[in-house]
Each structure stands twice: as C-alpha cells, then as structure tokens.
GROMACS .gro file of C-alpha atoms in nm:
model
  221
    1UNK     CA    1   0.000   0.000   0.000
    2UNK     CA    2   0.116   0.366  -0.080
    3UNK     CA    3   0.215   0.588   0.182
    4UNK     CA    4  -0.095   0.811  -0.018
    5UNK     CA    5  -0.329   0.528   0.109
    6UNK     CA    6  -0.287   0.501   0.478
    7UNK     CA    7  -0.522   0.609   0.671
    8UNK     CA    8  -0.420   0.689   0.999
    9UNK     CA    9  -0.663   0.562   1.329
   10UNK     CA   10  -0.764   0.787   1.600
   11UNK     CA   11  -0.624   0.684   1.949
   12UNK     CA   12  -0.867   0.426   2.107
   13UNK     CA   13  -1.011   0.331   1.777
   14UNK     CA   14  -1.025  -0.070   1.726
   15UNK     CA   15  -0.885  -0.172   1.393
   16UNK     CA   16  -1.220  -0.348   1.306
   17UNK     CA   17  -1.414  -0.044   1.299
   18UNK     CA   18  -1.414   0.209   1.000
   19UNK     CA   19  -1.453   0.520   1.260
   20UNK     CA   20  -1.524   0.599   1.589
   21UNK     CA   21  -1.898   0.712   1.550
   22UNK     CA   22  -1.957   0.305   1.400
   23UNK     CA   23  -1.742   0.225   1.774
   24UNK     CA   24  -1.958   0.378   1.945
   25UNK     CA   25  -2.228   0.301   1.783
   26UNK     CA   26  -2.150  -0.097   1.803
   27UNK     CA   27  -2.055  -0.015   2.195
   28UNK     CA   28  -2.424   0.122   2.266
   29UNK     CA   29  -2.595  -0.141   2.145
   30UNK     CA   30  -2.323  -0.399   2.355
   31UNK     CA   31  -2.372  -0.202   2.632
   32UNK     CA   32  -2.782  -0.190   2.584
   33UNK     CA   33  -2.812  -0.594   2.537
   34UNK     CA   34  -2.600  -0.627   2.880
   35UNK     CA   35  -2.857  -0.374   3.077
   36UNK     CA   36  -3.120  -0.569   2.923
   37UNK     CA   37  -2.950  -0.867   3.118
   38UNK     CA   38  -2.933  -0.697   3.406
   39UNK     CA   39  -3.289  -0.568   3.364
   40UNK     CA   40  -3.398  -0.930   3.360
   41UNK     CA   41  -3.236  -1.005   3.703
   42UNK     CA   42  -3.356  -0.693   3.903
   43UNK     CA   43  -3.720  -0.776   3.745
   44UNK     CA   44  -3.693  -1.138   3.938
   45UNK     CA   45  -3.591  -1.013   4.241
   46UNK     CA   46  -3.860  -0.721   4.181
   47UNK     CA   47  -4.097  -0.986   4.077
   48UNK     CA   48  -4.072  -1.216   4.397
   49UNK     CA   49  -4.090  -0.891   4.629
   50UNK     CA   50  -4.393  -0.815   4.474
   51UNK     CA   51  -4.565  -1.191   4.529
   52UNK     CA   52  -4.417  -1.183   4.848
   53UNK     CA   53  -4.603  -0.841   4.911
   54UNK     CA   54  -4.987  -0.985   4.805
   55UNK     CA   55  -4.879  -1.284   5.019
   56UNK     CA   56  -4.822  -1.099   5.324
   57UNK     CA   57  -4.937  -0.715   5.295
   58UNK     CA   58  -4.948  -0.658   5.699
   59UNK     CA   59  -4.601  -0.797   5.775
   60UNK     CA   60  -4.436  -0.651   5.510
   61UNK     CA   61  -4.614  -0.324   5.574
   62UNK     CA   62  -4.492  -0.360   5.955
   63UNK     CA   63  -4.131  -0.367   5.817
   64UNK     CA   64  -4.158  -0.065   5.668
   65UNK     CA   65  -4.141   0.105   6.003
   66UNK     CA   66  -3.763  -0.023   6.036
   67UNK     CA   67  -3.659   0.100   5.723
   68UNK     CA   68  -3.406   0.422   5.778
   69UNK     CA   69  -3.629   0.671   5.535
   70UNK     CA   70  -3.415   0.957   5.646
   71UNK     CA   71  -3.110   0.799   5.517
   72UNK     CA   72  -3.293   0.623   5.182
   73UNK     CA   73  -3.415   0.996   5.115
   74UNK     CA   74  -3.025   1.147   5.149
   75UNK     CA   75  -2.935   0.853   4.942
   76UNK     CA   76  -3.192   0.884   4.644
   77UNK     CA   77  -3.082   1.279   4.645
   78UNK     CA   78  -2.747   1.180   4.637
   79UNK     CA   79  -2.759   0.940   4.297
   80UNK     CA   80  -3.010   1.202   4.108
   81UNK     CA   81  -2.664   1.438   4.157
   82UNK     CA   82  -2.444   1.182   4.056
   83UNK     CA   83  -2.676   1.141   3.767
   84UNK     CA   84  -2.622   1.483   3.667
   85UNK     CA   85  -2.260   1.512   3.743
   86UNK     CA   86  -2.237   1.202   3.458
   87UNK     CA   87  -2.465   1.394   3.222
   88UNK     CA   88  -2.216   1.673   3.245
   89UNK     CA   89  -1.886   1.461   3.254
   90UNK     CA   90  -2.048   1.224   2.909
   91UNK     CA   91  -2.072   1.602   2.747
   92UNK     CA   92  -1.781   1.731   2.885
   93UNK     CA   93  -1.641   1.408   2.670
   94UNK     CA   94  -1.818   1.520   2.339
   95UNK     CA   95  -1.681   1.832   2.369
   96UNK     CA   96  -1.296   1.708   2.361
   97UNK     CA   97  -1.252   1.893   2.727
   98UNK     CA   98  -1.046   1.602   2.932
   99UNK     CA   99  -0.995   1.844   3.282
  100UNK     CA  100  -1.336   1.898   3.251
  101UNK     CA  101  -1.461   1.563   3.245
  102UNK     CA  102  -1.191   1.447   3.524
  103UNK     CA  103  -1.382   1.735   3.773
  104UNK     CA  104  -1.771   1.585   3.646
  105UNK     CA  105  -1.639   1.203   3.695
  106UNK     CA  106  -1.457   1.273   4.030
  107UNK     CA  107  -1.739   1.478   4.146
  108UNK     CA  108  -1.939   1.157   4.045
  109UNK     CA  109  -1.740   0.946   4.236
  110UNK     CA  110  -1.753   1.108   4.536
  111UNK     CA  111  -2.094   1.128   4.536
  112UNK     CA  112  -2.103   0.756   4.499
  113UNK     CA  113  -1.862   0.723   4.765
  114UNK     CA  114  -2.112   0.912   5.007
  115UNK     CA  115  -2.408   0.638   4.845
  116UNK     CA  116  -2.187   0.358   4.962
  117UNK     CA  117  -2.094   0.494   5.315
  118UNK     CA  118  -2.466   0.590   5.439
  119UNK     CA  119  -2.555   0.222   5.304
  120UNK     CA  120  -2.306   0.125   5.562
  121UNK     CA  121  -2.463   0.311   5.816
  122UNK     CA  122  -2.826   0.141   5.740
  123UNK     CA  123  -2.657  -0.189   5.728
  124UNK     CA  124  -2.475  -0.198   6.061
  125UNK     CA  125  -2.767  -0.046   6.222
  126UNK     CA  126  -2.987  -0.339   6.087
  127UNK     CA  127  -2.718  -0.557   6.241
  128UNK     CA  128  -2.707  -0.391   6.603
  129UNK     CA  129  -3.084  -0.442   6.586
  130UNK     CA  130  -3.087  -0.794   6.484
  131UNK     CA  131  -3.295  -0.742   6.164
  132UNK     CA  132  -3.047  -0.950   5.957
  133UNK     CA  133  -3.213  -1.253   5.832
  134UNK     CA  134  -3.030  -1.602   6.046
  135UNK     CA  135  -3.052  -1.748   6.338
  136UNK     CA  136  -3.014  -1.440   6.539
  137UNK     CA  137  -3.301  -1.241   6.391
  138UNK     CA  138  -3.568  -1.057   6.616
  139UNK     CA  139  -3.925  -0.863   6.562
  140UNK     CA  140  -4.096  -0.671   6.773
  141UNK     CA  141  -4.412  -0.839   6.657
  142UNK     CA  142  -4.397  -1.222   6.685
  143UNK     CA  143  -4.711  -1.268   6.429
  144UNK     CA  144  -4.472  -1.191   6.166
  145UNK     CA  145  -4.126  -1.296   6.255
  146UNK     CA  146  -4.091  -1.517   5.982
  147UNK     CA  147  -4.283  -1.296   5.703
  148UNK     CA  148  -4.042  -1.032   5.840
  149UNK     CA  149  -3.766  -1.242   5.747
  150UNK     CA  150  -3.861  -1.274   5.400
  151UNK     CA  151  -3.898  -0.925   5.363
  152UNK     CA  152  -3.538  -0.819   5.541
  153UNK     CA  153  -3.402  -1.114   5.271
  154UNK     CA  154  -3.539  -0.937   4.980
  155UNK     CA  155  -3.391  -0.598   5.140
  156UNK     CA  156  -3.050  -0.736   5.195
  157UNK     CA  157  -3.045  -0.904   4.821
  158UNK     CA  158  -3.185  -0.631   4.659
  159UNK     CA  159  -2.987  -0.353   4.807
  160UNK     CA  160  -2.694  -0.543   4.802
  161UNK     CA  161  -2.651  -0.649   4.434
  162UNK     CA  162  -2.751  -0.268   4.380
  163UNK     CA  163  -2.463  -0.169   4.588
  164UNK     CA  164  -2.234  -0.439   4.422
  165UNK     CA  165  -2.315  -0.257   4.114
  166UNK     CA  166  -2.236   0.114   4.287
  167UNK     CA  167  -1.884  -0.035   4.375
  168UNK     CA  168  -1.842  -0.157   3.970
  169UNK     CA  169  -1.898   0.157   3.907
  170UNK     CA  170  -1.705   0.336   4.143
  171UNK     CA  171  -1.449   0.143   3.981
  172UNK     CA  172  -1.512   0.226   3.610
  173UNK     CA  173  -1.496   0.609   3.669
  174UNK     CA  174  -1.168   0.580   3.861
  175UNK     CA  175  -1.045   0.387   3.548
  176UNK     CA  176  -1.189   0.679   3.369
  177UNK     CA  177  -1.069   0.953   3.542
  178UNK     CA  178  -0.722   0.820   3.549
  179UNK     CA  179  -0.767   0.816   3.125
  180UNK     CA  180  -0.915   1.133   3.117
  181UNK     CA  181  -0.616   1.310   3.333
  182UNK     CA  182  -0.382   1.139   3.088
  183UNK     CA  183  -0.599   1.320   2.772
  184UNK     CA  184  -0.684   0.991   2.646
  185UNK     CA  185  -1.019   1.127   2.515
  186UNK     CA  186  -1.123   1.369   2.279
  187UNK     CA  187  -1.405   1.548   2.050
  188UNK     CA  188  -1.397   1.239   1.805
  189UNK     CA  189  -1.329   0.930   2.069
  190UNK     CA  190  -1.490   0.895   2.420
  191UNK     CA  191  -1.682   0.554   2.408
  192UNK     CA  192  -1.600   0.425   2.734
  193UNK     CA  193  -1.695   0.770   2.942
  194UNK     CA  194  -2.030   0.694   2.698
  195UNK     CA  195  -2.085   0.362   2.800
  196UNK     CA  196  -2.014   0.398   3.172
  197UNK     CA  197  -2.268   0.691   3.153
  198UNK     CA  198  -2.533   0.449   3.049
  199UNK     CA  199  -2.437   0.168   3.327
  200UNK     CA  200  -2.433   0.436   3.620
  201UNK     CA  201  -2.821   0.587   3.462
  202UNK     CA  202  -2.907   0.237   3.510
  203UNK     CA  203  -2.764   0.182   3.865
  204UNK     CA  204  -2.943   0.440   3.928
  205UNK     CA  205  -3.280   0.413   3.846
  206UNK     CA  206  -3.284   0.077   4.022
  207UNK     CA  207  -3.247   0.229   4.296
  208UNK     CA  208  -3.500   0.478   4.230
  209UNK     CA  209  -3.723   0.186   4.237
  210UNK     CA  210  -3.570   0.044   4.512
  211UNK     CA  211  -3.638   0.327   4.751
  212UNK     CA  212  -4.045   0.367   4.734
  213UNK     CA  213  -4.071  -0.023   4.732
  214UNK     CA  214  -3.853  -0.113   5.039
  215UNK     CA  215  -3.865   0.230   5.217
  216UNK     CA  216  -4.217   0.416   5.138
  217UNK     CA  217  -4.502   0.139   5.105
  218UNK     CA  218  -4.633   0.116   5.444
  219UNK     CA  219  -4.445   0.312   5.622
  220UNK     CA  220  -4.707   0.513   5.768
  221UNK     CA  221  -4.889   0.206   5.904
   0.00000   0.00000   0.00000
C-alpha cells in the first residue's frame, strides 16, 4: 500500500471499525443488550418482592417502620446528583474537554462514595438491631417474625446487588478519570466515558425503584 493510502486511526479506535462514530455506535448497542440482562435479574428479584407483598401485605407493611427513610431519602438525592454530574462529565467528553470531564467524573465518584458509606450506616444499624435474616433475627411483633424475614431477605439481596453494582462503578470512573487526566479522550473518541454513563443511569434508576418499594409502602402504618 502507498504511503498516499494510509489512513491513519484515532487513538482508542479498534482496527475493526471504520470510525469511531460506528465504535460507538456498536458499543451502545453492547452495552444496551448487557442492561437488558441486568434488567432481567432486578425484574426477578422485583418480581418475587412483589408476590411476596400480596402474600403478606401486613407484615411486610410492619417492616416498613424499620426501614431508615431519612437515610434512603439522602441517598436517592445523592444518585439524582451523581446522575447529573455524569450527564455533564459524558458532554464534557463530546466536547474534547479532558480536565473537565476528570472534575464531572470525580465529582461523580464522590458522590457515589457518600451512596456507599450511608448504606453502611443502614446496614450496621440493621445488624445492632438484629434485623439481619439467620438465626439471630428478632421482631418486635412475633405474628410476623418469619414474614419479616422474608422481607429483610429481599432488602438485603436487593440492596446489596444494587450496591455491588455502585462499587463496579465506582471502579469504572476511577479507570476513567485516570484516562481522562492522561488526555486519552477527545471530541472524536470517548466511548467508554459513553458507555459507563449508560451503566451508572441504570444503577441508578434501580435504585429509584428500590427506595419507594422497600422504604415508602407502608411506612405510615
């Protein structure tokens, strides 16, 4: 081939793609059939709360007065922020401005970092009060100890593969942030800040369901 005829590729461009806007393009959709994966396991989780729910609508409506809603609240707060801060680092990325999207992504982070810690402060006070499903579990009410059970379960599995997924993605925008500081993204290539936009919308609107479900529904019963 001629020196004429080479075509140079932009950093971060795979050499199986013709340009980055097919990349990213191919990456969306990737990224789209894995949330539809993960859409698939919160909805069975989701789905078995919910039978759970019609099975036992006064217990689980009794466990709603254990639920922290003061911290949940701070928490839901915190990811709609955390949402925005993404917004601004993914178009901070369009844009080609890499200290710009390093301030959005840390900002981000940190905001995740404060989602993470206040979960840890719900979870150890569900411990000191012996709410954690096992042999050690108490309820006020002894008509539904073992409904209650079911319902702390659900709380402890739900929550916790949504904070799995928070600590995934605390992970991803470090990885990011560390790229961006180097300049590794510009106007014509920033997939990945793209993609982990997408994964942390989704972490986040789980929760947004979470919160009503496990915190709200009953609580003033």
């Amino acid at each position: 081939m001629a020196d004429s005829e080479i075509v140079l590729h932009p950093p971060g461009l795979q050499h199986h793609f013709d340009d980055s806007a097919q990349q990213l393009e191919a990456s969306t959709l990737g990224m789209w059939v894995f949330l539809v994966t993960e859409i698939m396991f919160f909805g069975g989780m989701f789905a078995s709360y919910t039978i759970y729910r019609n099975l036992y609508p006064e217990a689980f409506a009794s466990t709603s007065a254990y639920m922290n809603v003061t911290i949940g609240a701070i928490n839901t707060g915190v990811l709609i922020c955390s949402s925005l801060t993404m917004v601004l680092a993914v178009r901070a990325a369009q844009l080609g401005r890499n200290p710009a999207i390093v301030r959005y992504l840390t900002l981000t982070l940190i905001l995740g970092l404060i989602f993470l810690s206040l979960k840890y402060f719900e979870y150890h006070e569900k411990w000191v009060d012996h709410h954690v499903p096992g042999p050690s579990f108490e309820y006020a009410d002894p008509r539904f100890i073992h409904q209650a059970q079911i319902l702390f379960f659900l709380y402890f599995a739900m929550t916790g593969m949504h904070a799995i997924h928070m600590i995934v993605g605390a992970g991803l925008l470090t990885v990011l942030i560390v790229k961006a500081h180097r300049n590794r993204f510009s106007a014509a290539w920033y997939t990945p800040v793209e993609i982990v936009g997408l994964y942390w919308h989704f972490v986040d609107i789980v929760w947004i369901f979470l919160f009503p479900l496990l915190y709200l529904i009953g609580h003033h019963l």
